[in-house]
């Protein structure tokens, strides 16, 4: 999703980032180094100003011309400096024009800082609109400067090149959405930047979301070419992340996002129209493909049989197809120093949480990960304040200074993992994620009532370390209560999380859920890693769609989702090579194959086990808190069944079979056992 929309959206919407209690945070989260980096970034810079040269053409090897803005520092007279400097490249599908506008607006002296202070002065905390403050907080956390470009970074001695991705903005070609040719473009742009007379050969990359994904791609596609990357909310496995989570269609995000990019790519270069240099090939390319991927989305949602899928749609559900491979990045090939910012409620949590282990060729000094508990467009909300990490633009500057200029500023000694602990947002740090000292434990689902639900639910059951003693059957009907849920807010990139009763409390969505709740925790217990929900289940149709959440329930009854996942029963086959297993054979990180070759419907009434892949989390149960599992039969609008799956499931009720001989459980990585 575009941060282009953030500056405007921020004024009217919010997200769920819970304020940190600084007394529980490590001083190193910000610390003396953070203060030093902030002074360096915000203080006087080497050069007096900067200038932007618009629409600089960069010709690709196939003849397609991409358009870029080249931003370079100037001296006091306004002349571009002749010193050869490192270059930072950003590839964007949201048009470099928007990037330039966002940067200039956010860095307009006096007015914008006062406006941000005014907006932050509206204190909605403690109300049902408290998420407003968290969304506004993204404006001061450095996210917009990282999405666009940071004038302070330029004036400190960097060139910046912002390039419209092929088929978007003012660039020629048709939009590929991370296709093979587009990935090659990114590498060629980096090579071009290395050869420019105003550069010194050192090149890094920056950017948010789409512009973070192609950083990982370029670093993996041509290892060693890039000297530093700073991806903010990046994805590496886009099929699992957002296109087909659990085998459904990621409708809640894909539909508005495709609309945004397809509309923005049609905006013409007005200046070229006025001066007679209009690019008619640009126009012809847009006419060829005005609505990229809408045909694929429509076919995915409406086709009744998997054998009827064709073209790109079929490639997306075919393992090892070229299109499928282009949407996956093997981060184990990356040799470039990488500092990533992610979030437990981000669109790409699935990929972000695996980055530290995935970047296997990098030592801890060259790979860093911060996971906050915000959403896609609120990453870094409140960064820079006491108890939080430094602002994103501050961290980026420190990272580039270290790896592009060789300045020993200590950023390589920052903790590899800096993690917000849900539901309270207290930060913890370590050298790895998951944090050491956690062991997986089964918590079994039982039909016995927990007596903890104070609001209507589809069913109330218990959760404990003891296997159930009696049989029970729980019916789960598809419903729309997940419209008001953390999953829905995640798909909406955080906008709907402005409402506390949706983004921070699951009790509304639990109206359609079978809930299973544990006894209160006796001691403080942390969760670090990826839960897996194992269900003994039965369908009355030939397919079904399970959605589950792991929640922390406070003594006042608030139920906060800390992990979420979904799975189509017909696509239940696991990728055994990529998934992880415990010593007892239990899945500890479930990664489904999600391929047509593994599509297998069931017989109505057949009882079988499924494992639901969940998102990773760092969470904490305080004494008195309870662990809860919610189980649903639908997850609209985040994800809906693929057309053939929808026709097969007929949205019939689904059943959890609680059987002492074949129990259901959630496998949770805990610092202390729960009883």
XYZ file of C-alpha atoms in Angstrom:
675
model
C 0.000 0.000 0.000
C 1.184 3.495 -0.759
C 2.468 5.812 1.922
C 1.414 8.335 -0.686
C -1.991 8.019 0.887
C -0.676 8.136 4.434
C -0.192 11.867 4.803
C -3.791 12.435 3.709
C -5.288 9.375 5.394
C -3.487 10.089 8.654
C -5.660 13.091 9.283
C -8.831 10.993 9.404
C -7.883 7.470 10.432
C -5.827 5.545 12.946
C -3.980 2.381 13.853
C -3.411 0.154 16.823
C -0.016 0.786 18.370
C -0.229 0.517 22.135
C 1.902 3.037 24.031
C 4.981 1.577 25.638
C 5.653 1.638 29.355
C 9.200 2.926 29.299
C 10.001 1.500 32.722
C 9.723 -1.979 31.205
C 11.804 -1.212 28.131
C 15.492 -1.786 27.678
C 17.441 1.468 27.760
C 19.296 0.234 24.668
C 16.106 0.433 22.589
C 16.888 4.147 22.274
C 19.853 4.756 24.569
C 22.901 6.982 24.153
C 23.507 5.741 20.610
C 19.972 6.626 19.575
C 20.414 10.115 20.986
C 23.712 10.477 19.143
C 22.246 9.338 15.810
C 19.311 11.713 16.252
C 21.609 14.684 16.864
C 23.627 13.741 13.803
C 20.543 13.516 11.622
C 18.709 16.596 12.899
C 21.697 18.907 13.345
C 23.593 21.074 10.834
C 24.656 19.199 7.689
C 27.711 19.396 5.459
C 25.892 20.914 2.502
C 23.539 23.897 2.481
C 20.777 22.619 0.245
C 19.732 20.241 -2.501
C 18.220 20.247 -5.955
C 16.078 17.758 -7.838
C 16.455 17.045 -11.558
C 13.135 15.582 -12.752
C 12.416 12.859 -15.305
C 15.990 11.739 -15.910
C 15.736 8.837 -18.405
C 17.283 5.457 -17.596
C 17.183 3.062 -20.539
C 16.790 -0.633 -19.736
C 18.430 -3.428 -21.718
C 15.169 -4.096 -23.614
C 14.900 -0.447 -24.702
C 12.217 0.606 -22.208
C 12.874 4.002 -20.631
C 12.275 4.457 -16.914
C 11.963 7.976 -15.527
C 13.740 9.084 -12.378
C 14.217 12.101 -10.166
C 17.853 12.679 -9.220
C 18.306 14.637 -5.991
C 21.777 15.980 -5.212
C 23.240 18.305 -2.558
C 24.142 21.922 -3.337
C 26.508 24.442 -1.793
C 25.530 27.821 -0.345
C 25.381 29.379 -3.810
C 22.896 26.748 -4.959
C 25.407 24.989 -7.195
C 25.394 21.201 -7.288
C 28.499 19.927 -5.484
C 31.118 18.186 -7.602
C 32.184 15.735 -4.888
C 31.513 12.089 -5.767
C 29.049 10.773 -3.185
C 27.225 7.532 -2.310
C 23.834 7.061 -3.962
C 20.544 5.812 -2.509
C 18.052 4.288 -4.993
C 14.290 3.989 -4.458
C 12.050 2.129 -6.917
C 8.388 3.114 -6.550
C 5.086 2.217 -8.285
C 3.308 5.159 -6.622
C 4.936 7.768 -8.900
C 8.033 9.745 -7.998
C 5.877 12.852 -8.303
C 4.019 11.772 -5.157
C 7.329 11.002 -3.434
C 8.626 14.478 -4.224
C 5.417 16.118 -3.021
C 5.381 14.097 0.210
C 9.007 14.977 0.941
C 8.557 18.689 0.323
C 5.344 18.882 2.351
C 6.753 16.932 5.303
C 9.887 19.054 5.410
C 8.232 22.428 4.957
C 9.744 24.515 7.763
C 7.668 25.656 10.739
C 4.200 24.967 9.330
C 4.268 21.165 9.102
C 5.969 20.563 12.480
C 3.375 22.828 14.094
C 0.572 21.008 12.264
C 1.865 17.628 13.415
C 2.108 18.916 16.994
C -1.459 20.202 16.701
C -2.747 16.860 15.410
C -0.891 14.983 18.126
C -2.343 17.373 20.674
C -5.764 15.862 19.996
C -5.648 13.140 22.628
C -8.053 10.331 21.804
C -6.329 7.771 24.038
C -8.733 6.073 26.372
C -11.591 6.518 23.890
C -12.856 4.169 21.203
C -10.892 6.317 18.694
C -7.515 6.037 20.409
C -6.005 4.576 17.241
C -6.135 8.091 15.802
C -3.066 9.054 17.834
C -1.112 6.069 16.592
C -1.802 6.896 12.940
C -0.837 10.539 13.426
C 2.295 9.278 15.186
C 3.481 7.812 11.868
C 4.009 11.362 10.609
C 6.698 12.043 13.189
C 8.289 8.583 13.258
C 10.255 9.070 10.041
C 8.130 6.826 7.822
C 7.158 9.455 5.253
C 10.771 10.623 4.781
C 11.741 7.012 4.178
C 8.875 6.497 1.705
C 9.809 9.654 -0.213
C 13.303 11.029 0.289
C 14.976 12.684 3.230
C 16.408 16.182 2.535
C 18.603 15.916 5.638
C 20.136 12.767 4.221
C 20.894 14.503 0.917
C 22.457 17.505 2.646
C 24.638 15.185 4.716
C 26.290 13.977 1.523
C 24.193 11.518 -0.453
C 22.697 11.438 -3.928
C 19.175 10.030 -4.136
C 17.561 8.515 -7.217
C 13.784 7.882 -7.159
C 12.615 5.764 -10.104
C 9.120 5.002 -11.364
C 8.791 1.234 -11.723
C 8.173 -0.016 -15.275
C 4.566 0.663 -16.299
C 3.897 3.099 -13.446
C 4.353 6.828 -12.961
C 6.043 8.362 -16.017
C 8.023 5.239 -16.948
C 7.357 3.343 -20.153
C 6.297 -0.305 -20.297
C 3.526 -2.286 -18.673
C 3.371 -2.877 -14.938
C 4.592 -6.365 -14.052
C 3.966 -6.460 -10.283
C 7.414 -7.884 -9.433
C 7.702 -9.876 -12.637
C 11.032 -11.180 -13.954
C 11.615 -8.154 -16.199
C 10.805 -5.731 -13.397
C 13.253 -7.478 -11.084
C 15.915 -7.181 -13.777
C 15.094 -3.462 -14.059
C 15.954 -2.898 -10.402
C 19.370 -4.508 -10.812
C 20.011 -2.473 -13.973
C 19.060 0.780 -12.236
C 21.526 -0.019 -9.441
C 24.228 -0.707 -12.032
C 23.376 2.598 -13.754
C 23.690 4.488 -10.462
C 27.094 2.936 -9.795
C 28.428 4.239 -13.118
C 27.290 7.863 -12.843
C 29.998 10.521 -12.733
C 28.480 12.109 -9.623
C 28.577 8.858 -7.660
C 31.491 7.175 -5.920
C 30.365 3.641 -6.761
C 28.709 2.997 -3.390
C 24.967 2.343 -3.761
C 22.279 1.613 -1.205
C 18.504 1.317 -1.462
C 15.634 2.638 0.597
C 11.867 2.708 0.660
C 8.667 1.377 2.153
C 6.448 -1.587 1.221
C 6.786 -2.144 -2.558
C 10.033 -0.159 -2.426
C 11.207 -2.446 0.387
C 10.323 -5.671 -1.401
C 12.438 -4.806 -4.433
C 15.381 -4.020 -2.158
C 15.420 -7.626 -0.954
C 14.906 -8.824 -4.530
C 17.844 -6.828 -5.895
C 20.115 -7.889 -3.036
C 19.216 -11.548 -3.649
C 19.210 -11.414 -7.464
C 22.726 -9.978 -7.728
C 24.498 -10.564 -4.409
C 27.240 -8.107 -3.566
C 26.085 -5.353 -5.933
C 24.341 -3.318 -3.254
C 26.287 -1.941 -0.306
C 23.400 -1.363 2.156
C 19.622 -1.682 2.206
C 17.021 -0.378 4.624
C 13.683 -2.053 3.792
C 10.649 -0.851 5.755
C 7.732 -3.339 5.941
C 9.110 -5.680 3.240
C 7.765 -8.991 1.977
C 9.707 -11.930 0.590
C 6.996 -14.555 -0.019
C 4.179 -12.560 -1.579
C 1.903 -15.539 -2.248
C 1.874 -16.490 1.443
C 1.937 -12.867 2.622
C -0.876 -11.136 0.748
C -1.912 -12.787 -2.529
C -3.211 -16.119 -1.236
C -2.935 -16.256 2.576
C -3.848 -19.781 3.606
C -5.011 -20.530 0.068
C -7.706 -17.868 -0.124
C -7.606 -14.641 -2.099
C -6.241 -11.618 -0.214
C -9.209 -9.552 -1.339
C -9.227 -6.982 1.467
C -5.820 -5.639 0.477
C -5.482 -6.536 -3.198
C -8.659 -4.905 -4.515
C -8.031 -1.366 -3.156
C -4.272 -1.601 -3.734
C -4.575 -2.605 -7.389
C -7.095 0.197 -7.838
C -4.701 2.736 -6.306
C -1.718 1.830 -8.494
C -3.739 1.416 -11.689
C -5.340 4.818 -11.232
C -2.085 6.587 -10.336
C -0.182 5.088 -13.264
C -2.605 6.809 -15.668
C -1.669 10.320 -14.485
C 0.194 11.908 -17.419
C 3.296 14.060 -17.300
C 1.602 17.455 -17.621
C 4.908 19.325 -17.955
C 5.846 17.272 -21.031
C 2.440 17.962 -22.548
C 3.025 21.690 -22.156
C 6.576 21.760 -23.543
C 5.952 19.400 -26.454
C 7.992 16.422 -25.201
C 5.077 14.148 -24.311
C 6.068 10.458 -24.398
C 3.631 8.779 -26.802
C 5.092 5.345 -26.097
C 4.096 5.904 -22.452
C 0.548 6.544 -23.655
C 0.514 3.457 -25.899
C 1.785 1.263 -23.075
C -0.969 2.494 -20.762
C -3.652 1.813 -23.385
C -2.369 -1.762 -23.717
C -2.872 -2.564 -20.043
C -5.010 -0.021 -18.179
C -6.142 -2.370 -15.395
C -3.201 -4.599 -14.539
C -4.162 -7.796 -12.677
C -7.860 -6.986 -12.374
C -8.595 -9.780 -14.855
C -6.613 -12.151 -12.651
C -8.454 -11.059 -9.497
C -11.861 -11.426 -11.152
C -11.019 -14.855 -12.546
C -9.680 -16.021 -9.182
C -12.926 -15.042 -7.463
C -15.447 -16.270 -10.051
C -14.085 -19.435 -11.711
C -15.946 -22.521 -10.501
C -13.381 -25.208 -11.351
C -9.605 -25.175 -10.854
C -9.180 -26.771 -14.294
C -10.743 -23.639 -15.802
C -8.034 -21.338 -14.474
C -5.666 -20.149 -17.174
C -2.883 -17.715 -17.936
C -1.421 -15.755 -15.035
C -4.115 -16.970 -12.640
C -3.114 -20.566 -13.241
C 0.581 -19.729 -12.887
C -0.070 -18.174 -9.486
C -1.470 -21.471 -8.187
C 1.169 -23.625 -9.911
C 4.262 -24.477 -7.891
C 7.582 -23.538 -9.525
C 5.959 -21.536 -12.338
C 7.965 -18.520 -13.503
C 5.313 -16.166 -12.146
C 5.272 -17.912 -8.798
C 9.079 -17.788 -8.530
C 9.177 -14.079 -9.339
C 7.015 -13.392 -6.274
C 9.435 -15.155 -3.929
C 12.800 -13.866 -2.712
C 15.415 -16.252 -1.378
C 16.913 -14.007 1.295
C 19.579 -16.607 2.086
C 21.392 -15.275 -0.999
C 21.599 -11.731 0.386
C 25.101 -10.556 1.306
C 24.199 -6.861 1.681
C 23.981 -5.331 5.179
C 20.241 -5.205 5.910
C 18.263 -3.214 8.485
C 14.549 -4.064 8.286
C 11.515 -2.553 9.989
C 8.427 -4.744 10.342
C 5.358 -5.127 12.500
C 3.304 -7.836 14.162
C 0.177 -6.485 12.451
C 1.812 -5.673 9.142
C 0.775 -7.201 5.821
C 4.153 -8.943 5.577
C 4.607 -10.240 9.134
C 4.923 -13.719 7.651
C 8.144 -12.702 5.848
C 9.488 -10.118 8.282
C 9.508 -12.460 11.268
C 11.699 -14.920 9.335
C 14.256 -12.378 8.129
C 16.900 -12.778 10.828
C 17.111 -16.536 10.353
C 16.668 -16.227 6.587
C 19.586 -13.810 6.148
C 21.929 -16.684 6.881
C 24.993 -15.266 5.108
C 25.062 -12.117 7.224
C 26.668 -11.813 10.673
C 24.593 -10.199 13.424
C 26.437 -6.898 12.934
C 25.034 -6.680 9.391
C 21.419 -7.691 9.958
C 18.935 -5.888 12.186
C 15.191 -6.260 12.646
C 12.745 -4.054 14.520
C 9.206 -5.401 14.886
C 6.712 -2.942 16.325
C 3.055 -3.682 17.012
C 1.719 -1.240 14.443
C 0.196 -1.787 11.031
C 1.484 -1.296 7.494
C 1.068 2.476 7.340
C 1.829 3.072 11.016
C 5.188 1.383 11.206
C 7.374 3.565 13.453
C 4.434 5.322 15.100
C 5.935 6.977 18.202
C 9.507 6.045 17.239
C 11.925 8.665 18.489
C 10.172 9.087 21.822
C 11.376 7.837 25.185
C 11.289 4.058 25.363
C 10.914 3.574 21.617
C 13.571 2.994 18.959
C 14.968 6.076 17.192
C 12.984 7.426 14.247
C 13.212 5.448 11.017
C 14.961 8.256 9.116
C 17.506 8.507 11.937
C 18.208 4.765 11.834
C 18.470 4.807 8.036
C 21.027 7.612 8.132
C 23.103 5.741 10.725
C 22.941 2.532 8.646
C 24.033 4.239 5.429
C 26.790 6.175 7.207
C 28.179 2.908 8.514
C 28.084 0.823 5.345
C 28.351 3.455 2.597
C 30.757 5.883 4.274
C 32.553 3.632 6.751
C 31.694 5.788 9.788
C 32.016 3.878 13.075
C 28.801 5.124 14.701
C 27.899 1.956 16.609
C 24.826 0.993 14.576
C 26.383 -2.404 13.880
C 26.262 -3.015 17.643
C 22.528 -2.303 17.930
C 20.612 -5.436 18.965
C 19.781 -7.691 16.042
C 16.197 -8.148 17.259
C 14.213 -5.279 18.797
C 10.679 -6.480 19.420
C 7.496 -4.861 20.699
C 5.835 -7.277 23.111
C 2.077 -7.454 22.653
C -0.434 -6.480 23.883
C 1.280 -3.650 25.810
C 4.025 -2.673 23.372
C 6.956 -3.034 25.781
C 10.155 -3.564 23.798
C 12.522 -6.458 24.367
C 15.815 -7.116 22.616
C 18.029 -10.036 21.712
C 20.406 -11.349 19.077
C 17.882 -13.683 17.446
C 14.186 -14.095 16.815
C 12.512 -16.090 18.220
C 14.148 -15.168 21.501
C 15.934 -18.032 23.293
C 14.450 -19.699 26.357
C 11.062 -20.583 24.853
C 9.734 -24.112 24.421
C 6.708 -25.240 22.463
C 3.836 -26.591 24.530
C 0.513 -27.987 23.419
C -2.562 -26.276 24.799
C -5.497 -28.591 24.156
C -8.985 -27.545 23.085
C -11.741 -28.835 25.341
C -15.523 -28.666 25.143
C -15.701 -27.752 28.830
C -16.924 -24.187 29.303
C -14.284 -21.745 30.543
C -16.868 -19.325 31.928
C -14.717 -16.377 30.829
C -16.747 -14.925 27.960
C -18.709 -11.860 29.016
C -19.941 -11.038 25.532
C -21.838 -13.214 23.017
C -19.742 -15.903 21.274
C -20.626 -18.857 19.066
C -19.273 -21.184 21.735
C -17.192 -21.144 24.910
C -14.609 -23.849 25.485
C -11.466 -24.338 27.537
C -7.769 -24.476 26.792
C -5.224 -26.285 28.950
C -2.096 -28.422 28.985
C -4.288 -31.432 29.802
C -5.861 -33.493 27.038
C -9.670 -33.434 26.936
C -11.418 -36.278 28.739
C -14.708 -36.287 26.839
C -15.835 -35.946 23.248
C -17.561 -32.831 21.976
C -18.521 -31.243 18.687
C -18.464 -27.508 18.071
C -20.223 -25.960 15.082
C -18.654 -22.918 13.407
C -20.754 -20.951 10.933
C -19.360 -18.499 8.382
C -20.086 -14.932 9.455
C -19.118 -11.339 8.829
C -18.076 -10.359 12.346
C -14.420 -10.362 11.198
C -15.184 -7.079 9.433
C -14.405 -5.643 12.862
C -11.164 -7.422 13.736
C -7.409 -7.057 13.813
C -7.247 -9.196 10.669
C -9.518 -6.775 8.859
C -7.462 -3.827 10.108
C -4.311 -5.567 8.870
C -5.801 -5.971 5.392
C -6.828 -2.294 5.464
C -3.164 -1.457 6.267
C -4.222 -0.114 9.668
C -6.859 2.425 8.726
C -9.824 0.700 10.413
C -7.773 0.103 13.567
C -8.650 3.662 14.524
C -11.591 2.027 16.271
C -10.372 0.354 19.461
C -13.263 -2.078 19.554
C -11.995 -3.538 16.241
C -8.215 -3.131 16.220
C -7.432 -3.724 19.883
C -10.329 -5.848 21.094
C -11.581 -9.078 19.519
C -14.843 -9.305 21.429
C -16.912 -7.999 18.516
C -15.462 -10.465 16.015
C -15.773 -13.307 18.561
C -19.533 -13.237 18.046
C -18.969 -15.755 15.228
C -16.126 -17.668 16.905
C -15.766 -20.814 18.912
C -13.508 -19.652 21.733
C -11.204 -21.763 23.910
C -9.710 -20.004 26.949
C -7.062 -21.064 29.454
C -6.862 -20.605 33.199
C -5.098 -17.423 34.365
C -1.312 -17.363 34.089
C 0.342 -17.676 37.509
C 3.601 -15.951 36.528
C 4.641 -13.594 33.762
C 4.951 -15.735 30.641
C 6.206 -14.620 27.245
C 5.435 -16.058 23.827
C 8.183 -15.820 21.207
C 7.781 -17.495 17.852
C 5.091 -18.866 15.576
C 2.080 -20.716 17.018
C 0.374 -23.480 15.033
C -3.300 -24.418 15.477
C -3.939 -28.142 14.953
C -7.631 -28.954 14.402
C -9.532 -32.217 14.250
C -12.340 -31.100 11.973
C -15.262 -32.192 9.794
C -17.005 -30.548 6.863
C -20.449 -31.108 5.367
C -19.170 -29.908 1.979
C -16.125 -30.836 -0.095
C -14.105 -27.838 1.099
C -13.956 -25.339 3.935
C -11.998 -22.347 5.180
C -10.656 -22.135 8.726
C -9.474 -18.940 10.363
C -7.911 -18.856 13.825
C -6.455 -16.283 16.177
C -4.345 -16.488 19.326
C -5.372 -13.886 21.906
C -4.268 -12.530 25.251
C -7.293 -11.983 27.493
C -6.852 -9.453 30.296
C -8.700 -9.713 33.634
C -11.179 -7.037 32.489
C -12.218 -9.301 29.600
C -10.468 -7.546 26.723
C -9.302 -10.076 24.143
C -6.338 -8.874 22.071
C -5.260 -10.821 19.000
C -1.510 -11.476 18.897
C -1.361 -14.085 16.114
C -3.668 -14.932 13.222
C -3.906 -17.392 10.358
C -6.160 -19.181 7.913
C -6.238 -22.286 5.720
C -8.362 -23.760 2.933
C -8.897 -27.424 3.740
C -8.345 -28.421 0.098
C -4.873 -26.805 0.266
C -3.868 -28.325 3.608
C -0.664 -29.960 2.302
C 2.405 -28.578 4.063
C 5.763 -27.754 2.521
C 7.816 -30.135 4.643
C 11.140 -28.706 3.429
C 10.345 -25.145 4.519
C 8.196 -25.896 7.569
C 9.723 -26.517 11.014
C 8.988 -29.358 13.409
C 9.579 -30.001 17.088
C 11.292 -33.100 18.524
C 7.872 -34.765 18.921
C 6.967 -34.130 15.285
C 4.600 -31.230 15.964
C 4.702 -28.390 13.502
C 6.341 -25.308 14.986
C 6.214 -23.199 11.810
C 3.617 -24.287 9.273
C 4.136 -23.272 5.630
C 1.518 -24.674 3.229
C 2.340 -25.470 -0.401
C -0.683 -23.633 -1.839
C -0.342 -25.221 -5.263
C -2.834 -26.692 -7.716
C -0.956 -30.000 -7.766
C -1.723 -30.401 -4.054
C -5.381 -29.343 -4.320
C -7.439 -32.075 -2.665
C -11.097 -31.778 -1.787
C -12.586 -33.909 1.005
C -15.642 -36.131 1.287
C -18.556 -34.551 3.161
C -18.559 -35.897 6.697
C -14.906 -36.958 6.537
C -13.013 -36.308 9.787
C -9.398 -35.281 9.350
C -6.702 -33.095 10.894
C -5.474 -29.765 9.547
C -2.703 -27.453 10.724
C -3.442 -23.739 10.416
C -0.340 -21.591 9.764
C -0.248 -18.562 12.061
C 1.711 -15.319 12.117
C 4.675 -14.985 14.455
C 4.404 -12.959 17.641
C 6.239 -11.623 20.634
C 3.678 -11.454 23.437
C 3.427 -11.463 27.195
C 0.875 -12.843 29.611
C 0.975 -11.082 32.959
C -0.260 -12.890 36.064
C -4.036 -13.076 35.665
C -3.985 -12.938 31.856
C -5.380 -15.866 29.897
C -4.548 -17.413 26.541
C -7.454 -17.806 24.120
C -7.896 -19.430 20.727
C -10.686 -18.180 18.466
C -11.788 -20.381 15.564
C -13.864 -19.023 12.656
C -15.196 -20.404 9.358
C -14.661 -17.192 7.352
C -12.315 -14.204 7.330
C -13.896 -11.479 5.235
C -12.618 -9.068 3.981
C -8.975 -9.986 4.567
C -9.203 -13.224 2.647
C -11.966 -15.095 0.850
C -11.967 -18.554 -0.737
C -10.754 -18.870 -4.311
C -13.658 -19.317 -6.750
C -13.438 -23.139 -6.974
C -13.043 -23.345 -3.186
C -16.043 -21.096 -2.594
C -18.262 -23.204 -4.844
C -17.035 -26.373 -3.129
C -17.523 -25.066 0.428
C -20.936 -23.532 -0.283
C -20.301 -21.571 2.943
C -21.786 -24.436 4.940
C -21.203 -24.785 8.709
C -17.953 -26.461 9.744
C -17.275 -28.606 12.793
C -14.488 -28.990 15.328
C -14.386 -32.557 16.618
C -12.972 -32.664 20.145
C -11.801 -36.246 20.526
C -9.605 -37.503 23.409
C -8.075 -40.044 21.007
C -7.291 -37.373 18.409
C -7.138 -34.046 20.268
C -6.955 -30.556 18.833
C -4.417 -28.097 20.180
C -2.464 -24.922 19.657
C 1.307 -25.340 19.796
C 2.714 -22.242 21.529
C 6.356 -21.240 22.238
C 6.324 -20.287 25.941
C 8.892 -19.093 28.462
C 6.977 -20.900 31.255
C 4.537 -23.794 30.941
C 0.835 -23.015 31.261
C -1.319 -25.457 33.165
